[in-house]
Amino acid sequence: MSQRLFVKGNEAVAMAAIEAGCRYYFGYPITPQSDIPEYLSRELPKLNGEFIQAESEVGAINMLLGASATGVRAMTSSSSPGISLKQEGISYMAGSELPGVIVNISRSGPGLGGIDASQADYWQSVKGGGHGGYHIVVLAPASVQEMYDLTMLAFDLADIYRTPVMVLADSVVGQMKEALVPNPRPVTILPEKAWRVRGRREGTEQMIVKSLFLGDGELEAHNWKLHGKYDVMKENECRQELFMADDAQLVIAAFGSVARIAKTAILMARDAGMKVGLLRPITLFPFPTKAFQEVTLRCKKILDIELNNGQMVDDVRLSVARDAEVYFYGRPPGAGSLPVPEELFEQIKKHY
Amino acid sequence: MKYDLFIAGFGGQGVLLAGNLLSYAAIIEEKNVSFLPAYGVEKRGGAAMCTVVIADGEVGSPVIGRPSTCVYLNQTSLERYGAKVKDGGVAIINSSLVDDSSWDRDDLEIIRIPMNRIAMELGDPRMVNMVAAGAYAAKTGAVALESLEQALKSVLPERNHRFIPANVQAIRAGAAAVGR
Amino acid sequence: MPQVFKRPVSLKDVPTHFCPGCQHGTIHRLVAEAMDEFGVRERTIGVASVGCSVFLYGYFDVDVVEAPHGRAPAVATGVKRARPDSFVFTYQGDGDLAAIGTAEIIHAANRGEDITVIFVNNTTYGMTGGQMAPTTMVGQKTSTSPYGRDRAKDGSPIRMAELLAQLGGVAFSARVAVNTPKNLMDAKKQIMNAFRYQVEGKGFSFIEALSTCPTAWGVTPIQANERIGGELIEYFPLGVYKDTAQWKPRIAPPAPVEQPGARAFPEFMNEI
């Protein structure tokens, strides 16, 4: 067993970025994710990397766009209001097929809202937060170890699919400390970045990174290409965790921090003799539709729980078998609204 | 086994350090642990709280509604979070600062320890958190006192390592106070 | 017979989409000539902006990244930091740079990013149909200032070359025009100066080029050219607003911060 560290989720993100070979970070301070830029501002210079505290989130995402266009691994991080500002750049990156990792340690809204844990950015993240009808890959870690492992995976998926990838968590996972095994970067076969700008040397063709397509039929073809990639992702990249779901009469659907809270509620239910399980989407886009189809072939009750007024539940309803019932329990995020296991156990009893 | 603990006090009492220390001791013992801090909005002197879950298997929720043990380091914490302790659970109270005479819980095992006085007698009132950590470990057996003492090296910044012997004393004094 | 005039190799052999009498093409050519003369084409990465300048990659024979509206200096920052050995320039219009992209240009300049910004000021949004720009003259009628720009309501035209010269990270800032052969020759010289700063790794350089937009102004090319020589140069004087090679700082530069992998900042990186 390699060394076990005891670190914050946010620090695990920064450590994973470095291990993944990311040497360029651009960001703007916002609670509750500032541990990430603080860590990287200290460590990147030692590795001959670049850390820029940008003038705004808009500046930061566009620096990411520029760095990524040259073929390097780069990232930015922020929290919900800042992620709203980045949406313009994310749309351009999606349109220009640029890889890049964006971390959202989300907080409650709308507007300035509050700094408490929140899952209210689900729609914004998975449905294409900017203009133009695109998707980005969205990964939802539920532990410090996953903050590390999924950040590393985010860089690989970004390179493989030439797409922005978001790591979506909240302050529970970001501020929480747990044991971390800092695994080395996995060996992955990555495509060559032949599309990158590098300076047009003799005998090489001109490289253009752009999202503008004005010729007759060009943009339509480009969009078909993008959506073809999304179909491949749906086929190959869905990830989920099943917990005690085999014999379950009621399966809870939850992601990130809420899935953690639900696990303890499930154990309470099991102690009370109730067969309850969990299906936790790890990829929010692509959404693990097949896993929901399979589970609901047998178990006909799904209880979707979120720290918002009901967002992922839309995707759950679209994914389950036709005769399955989907219940929802959620609370809008804010100070004091984080559910506790005892509360979720009550919901289980209500719907079991 | 699974242990859950809630510690509350005001900023400056070392609430988060106590939680970190207990967590790190669990890491040393190759257990799983989650440490979830919470703060008031004030940068200094506001409320400070943390929840620690220590488990041999999976931790599950890092958020606990009714923890089996709560440590109250000041009066406000008891007033605000006194109802949190699980029925039949354990409350460890810093009796130097907390008066629980009007607290209406008769289902609990209440352990009153004059933490400020003990810390002061050992030479530094800032060691209240160490007294609390020692008391919790001794009372519940969630981690061994030796692990706590070993964890000090990892949890305290290098420049504060000279305080380790005093902190070890405070941890032991807290543990001893449980038995009294 | 010796050849005395030819197309710069940095410029493609294609006709431009620019309107008759527009000076974008001339400015493109000067930039391409400077690129040729410094021999930087093969390591140049251009950053295109939004507006008439969006087709940068169609005319310059260099690699290009397209930036969102106003964000070219931030994109260029990312490019240059990731590839410090490349020659990076942005080419932006007045709406792009002086309105929606003010934060990006000011902070890229203030950080002293080692890039060159070519800013084309034609006092209007040309591509979207001649709306009011931050550089539109007081009284100038545009499609969104049908009564003329009102100073009380819309403020005064922004003078970017002067404004940016105030910033500690800016090594070179000049305003040029291409309305006469003399001004054109001088414009070439200043573009060369701006490029030299980047080639020598000496920090941020800025060229503001006054340009015509006969289509949006609703005048003939000749009238447009006359407007540059009259009203525009009067309000936007040509000249060099900062040239740190010729410049002595008022206060001594602070000692560089000690840190691992420190970037070597040029000596002038201090307050004016």
XYZ file of N, CA and C in Angstrom, chain B residues 39-149:
333
model
N -17.450 26.826 9.778
C -17.071 28.050 10.471
C -18.221 29.037 10.416
N -18.172 30.008 11.331
C -19.034 31.177 11.183
C -18.436 32.064 10.114
N -19.136 33.138 9.742
C -18.608 33.991 8.678
C -17.456 34.871 9.149
N -17.336 35.068 10.504
C -16.261 35.921 11.006
C -14.923 35.251 10.745
N -13.913 36.072 10.425
C -12.572 35.508 10.208
C -11.906 35.196 11.547
N -12.260 35.954 12.603
C -11.650 35.737 13.919
C -12.744 35.717 14.988
N -12.651 34.765 15.895
C -13.513 34.778 17.071
C -14.931 34.287 16.841
N -15.245 33.855 15.641
C -16.587 33.340 15.376
C -16.713 31.903 15.855
N -17.825 31.276 15.481
C -18.026 29.892 15.869
C -17.129 28.988 15.031
N -16.668 27.909 15.629
C -15.907 26.907 14.885
C -16.428 25.531 15.275
N -16.637 24.707 14.268
C -17.171 23.369 14.535
C -16.529 22.382 13.587
N -16.527 21.133 13.977
C -16.145 20.110 13.020
C -16.793 18.780 13.375
N -16.970 17.979 12.351
C -17.512 16.635 12.528
C -16.449 15.640 12.080
N -16.180 14.655 12.915
C -15.197 13.626 12.582
C -15.889 12.265 12.615
N -15.700 11.491 11.559
C -16.224 10.126 11.544
C -15.046 9.177 11.342
N -14.929 8.235 12.245
C -13.830 7.256 12.182
C -14.446 5.875 12.011
N -13.975 5.126 11.006
C -14.585 3.826 10.750
C -13.541 2.816 10.304
N -13.782 1.550 10.649
C -12.919 0.487 10.121
C -13.255 0.259 8.652
N -14.545 0.325 8.331
C -14.970 0.163 6.939
C -15.182 1.524 6.300
N -16.228 1.587 5.478
C -16.492 2.838 4.767
C -17.047 3.895 5.733
N -16.611 5.143 5.559
C -17.059 6.230 6.438
C -18.531 6.552 6.191
N -18.945 6.544 4.957
C -20.311 6.970 4.637
C -20.423 8.480 4.766
N -21.459 8.927 5.435
C -21.713 10.360 5.502
C -20.707 11.088 6.380
N -20.093 12.142 5.845
C -19.248 12.983 6.690
C -20.088 13.959 7.518
N -21.372 14.007 7.202
C -22.307 14.897 7.905
C -23.137 14.013 8.830
N -23.222 14.368 10.097
C -23.983 13.562 11.040
C -25.015 14.448 11.733
N -26.267 14.053 11.708
C -27.315 14.850 12.353
C -27.256 14.745 13.857
N -27.171 13.511 14.366
C -27.154 13.286 15.816
C -25.914 12.474 16.170
N -24.793 13.142 16.403
C -23.556 12.416 16.706
C -23.650 11.720 18.064
N -22.933 10.612 18.211
C -23.001 9.883 19.477
C -22.186 10.577 20.565
N -21.213 11.379 20.165
C -20.462 12.163 21.150
C -20.331 13.611 20.675
N -20.578 14.542 21.594
C -20.350 15.949 21.278
C -19.434 16.549 22.327
N -18.522 17.404 21.867
C -17.639 18.115 22.777
C -17.987 19.595 22.703
N -18.318 20.182 23.848
C -18.690 21.598 23.892
C -17.613 22.371 24.632
N -16.983 23.279 23.916
C -15.880 24.010 24.529
C -16.309 25.363 25.085
N -17.454 25.875 24.649
C -17.931 27.143 25.224
C -19.455 27.114 25.394
N -19.965 28.120 26.092
C -21.377 28.153 26.472
C -22.293 28.219 25.243
N -21.915 29.072 24.283
C -22.755 29.240 23.093
C -22.942 27.918 22.353
N -21.880 27.124 22.258
C -21.967 25.846 21.551
C -23.013 24.951 22.194
N -22.998 24.921 23.527
C -23.957 24.062 24.225
C -25.373 24.568 23.966
N -25.533 25.896 24.050
C -26.875 26.458 23.864
C -27.371 26.209 22.444
N -26.462 26.321 21.493
C -26.884 26.193 20.101
C -26.996 24.737 19.643
N -26.110 23.900 20.141
C -26.048 22.537 19.603
C -26.294 21.456 20.661
N -26.826 21.873 21.804
C -27.050 20.915 22.894
C -28.001 19.790 22.510
N -28.917 20.077 21.603
C -29.911 19.061 21.223
C -29.335 18.029 20.250
N -28.133 18.318 19.744
C -27.567 17.484 18.686
C -27.176 16.079 19.150
N -26.680 15.972 20.388
C -26.175 14.664 20.837
C -27.285 13.626 20.743
N -26.893 12.492 20.224
C -27.819 11.374 20.067
C -28.408 10.971 21.425
N -29.630 10.519 21.427
C -30.230 10.054 22.674
C -29.350 8.968 23.287
N -29.052 9.125 24.564
C -28.209 8.145 25.248
C -26.731 8.308 24.938
N -26.366 9.396 24.271
C -24.974 9.607 23.877
C -24.131 10.223 24.983
N -22.966 10.724 24.565
C -22.004 11.265 25.521
C -21.758 12.740 25.213
N -21.783 13.566 26.242
C -21.400 14.966 26.080
C -20.170 15.236 26.914
N -19.141 15.791 26.281
C -17.936 16.169 27.027
C -17.913 17.694 27.077
N -17.912 18.215 28.297
C -18.121 19.654 28.470
C -16.907 20.306 29.113
N -16.527 21.444 28.573
C -15.453 22.237 29.165
C -16.047 23.030 30.325
N -15.994 22.447 31.517
C -16.722 23.057 32.636
C -16.076 24.358 33.108
N -14.880 24.671 32.609
C -14.289 25.969 32.946
C -15.126 27.104 32.366
N -15.737 26.861 31.203
C -16.465 27.949 30.534
C -17.953 27.646 30.368
N -18.344 26.397 30.612
C -19.723 26.019 30.299
C -20.463 25.621 31.570
N -21.602 26.261 31.768
C -22.476 25.924 32.888
C -23.677 25.179 32.321
N -23.804 23.877 32.668
C -24.875 23.087 32.068
C -26.014 22.831 33.061
N -26.058 23.659 34.132
C -27.052 23.381 35.172
C -28.483 23.505 34.651
N -28.688 24.329 33.635
C -30.061 24.470 33.133
C -30.305 23.642 31.866
N -29.357 22.743 31.538
C -29.496 21.896 30.338
C -30.464 20.760 30.659
N -31.441 20.550 29.788
C -32.519 19.637 30.147
C -32.338 18.228 29.575
N -31.093 17.804 29.319
C -30.911 16.434 28.812
C -30.589 15.506 29.987
N -31.469 14.566 30.276
C -31.154 13.642 31.362
C -30.851 12.233 30.830
N -30.796 12.113 29.477
C -30.533 10.803 28.880
C -29.050 10.587 28.596
N -28.243 11.596 28.857
C -26.860 11.545 28.399
C -25.889 11.178 29.496
N -24.738 10.707 29.079
C -23.613 10.642 30.007
C -22.823 11.939 29.828
N -22.829 12.748 30.872
C -22.165 14.049 30.745
C -20.847 14.015 31.509
N -19.785 14.359 30.787
C -18.466 14.369 31.416
C -17.996 15.811 31.481
N -17.832 16.299 32.697
C -17.427 17.701 32.870
C -15.944 17.759 33.206
N -15.213 18.479 32.388
C -13.766 18.593 32.620
C -13.389 20.073 32.578
N -12.722 20.561 33.612
C -12.307 21.987 33.613
C -11.098 22.174 32.695
N -11.365 22.226 31.402
C -10.264 22.154 30.427
C -9.350 23.368 30.482
N -9.928 24.535 30.671
C -9.077 25.728 30.738
C -8.150 25.651 31.944
N -8.720 25.186 33.076
C -7.900 25.131 34.283
C -6.757 24.139 34.106
N -7.093 22.978 33.540
C -6.052 21.951 33.340
C -4.965 22.482 32.409
N -5.383 23.109 31.325
C -4.418 23.640 30.353
C -3.536 24.698 31.008
N -4.177 25.560 31.791
C -3.446 26.623 32.465
C -2.413 26.032 33.424
N -2.838 25.010 34.171
C -1.919 24.385 35.130
C -0.709 23.791 34.416
N -0.939 23.368 33.153
C 0.180 22.797 32.396
C 0.972 23.884 31.684
N 0.550 25.122 31.860
C 1.393 26.217 31.389
C 0.872 26.984 30.186
N -0.198 26.522 29.527
C -0.662 27.259 28.347
C -2.164 27.057 28.121
N -2.952 28.103 28.285
C -4.410 27.962 28.138
C -4.828 27.558 26.725
N -3.922 27.691 25.766
C -4.283 27.317 24.389
C -4.383 25.807 24.197
N -3.996 25.041 25.224
C -4.013 23.582 25.064
C -5.357 22.954 25.428
N -6.389 23.783 25.565
C -7.743 23.290 25.838
C -8.123 22.198 24.833
N -7.784 22.405 23.573
C -8.155 21.426 22.529
C -7.463 20.076 22.739
N -6.246 20.116 23.270
C -5.516 18.865 23.503
C -6.157 18.097 24.661
N -6.545 18.832 25.675
C -7.236 18.209 26.809
C -8.515 17.537 26.297
N -9.240 18.245 25.428
C -10.493 17.712 24.890
C -10.247 16.455 24.056
N -9.213 16.499 23.215
C -8.914 15.348 22.356
C -8.545 14.135 23.204
N -7.737 14.362 24.236
C -7.340 13.256 25.120
C -8.553 12.674 25.831
N -9.438 13.541 26.281
C -10.638 13.084 26.985
C -11.505 12.233 26.065
N -11.690 12.708 24.819
C -12.539 11.968 23.880
C -11.945 10.588 23.590
N -10.648 10.566 23.315
C -10.004 9.294 22.970
C -10.114 8.311 24.137
N -9.890 8.814 25.338
C -9.940 7.943 26.500
C -11.358 7.436 26.748
N -12.331 8.318 26.542
C -13.710 7.940 26.828
C -14.237 6.906 25.824
N -13.958 7.122 24.548
C -14.582 6.281 23.529
C -13.682 5.169 23.013
N -12.384 5.348 23.133
C -11.475 4.368 22.545
C -11.444 4.409 21.030
N -11.921 5.494 20.447
C -11.932 5.610 18.980
C -10.522 5.522 18.419
N -9.593 6.168 19.107
C -8.173 6.034 18.757
C -7.372 5.882 20.046
N -6.168 5.327 19.907
C -5.316 5.146 21.087
C -4.609 6.461 21.417
N -4.335 6.656 22.708
C -3.617 7.878 23.112
C -2.253 7.955 22.434
N -1.622 6.806 22.251
C -0.296 6.784 21.613
C -0.399 7.323 20.179
N -1.481 6.974 19.490
C -1.654 7.453 18.109
C -1.833 8.969 18.092
N -2.596 9.459 19.070
C -2.785 10.914 19.171
C -1.440 11.607 19.346
N -0.648 11.047 20.243
C 0.647 11.681 20.520
C 1.554 11.627 19.294
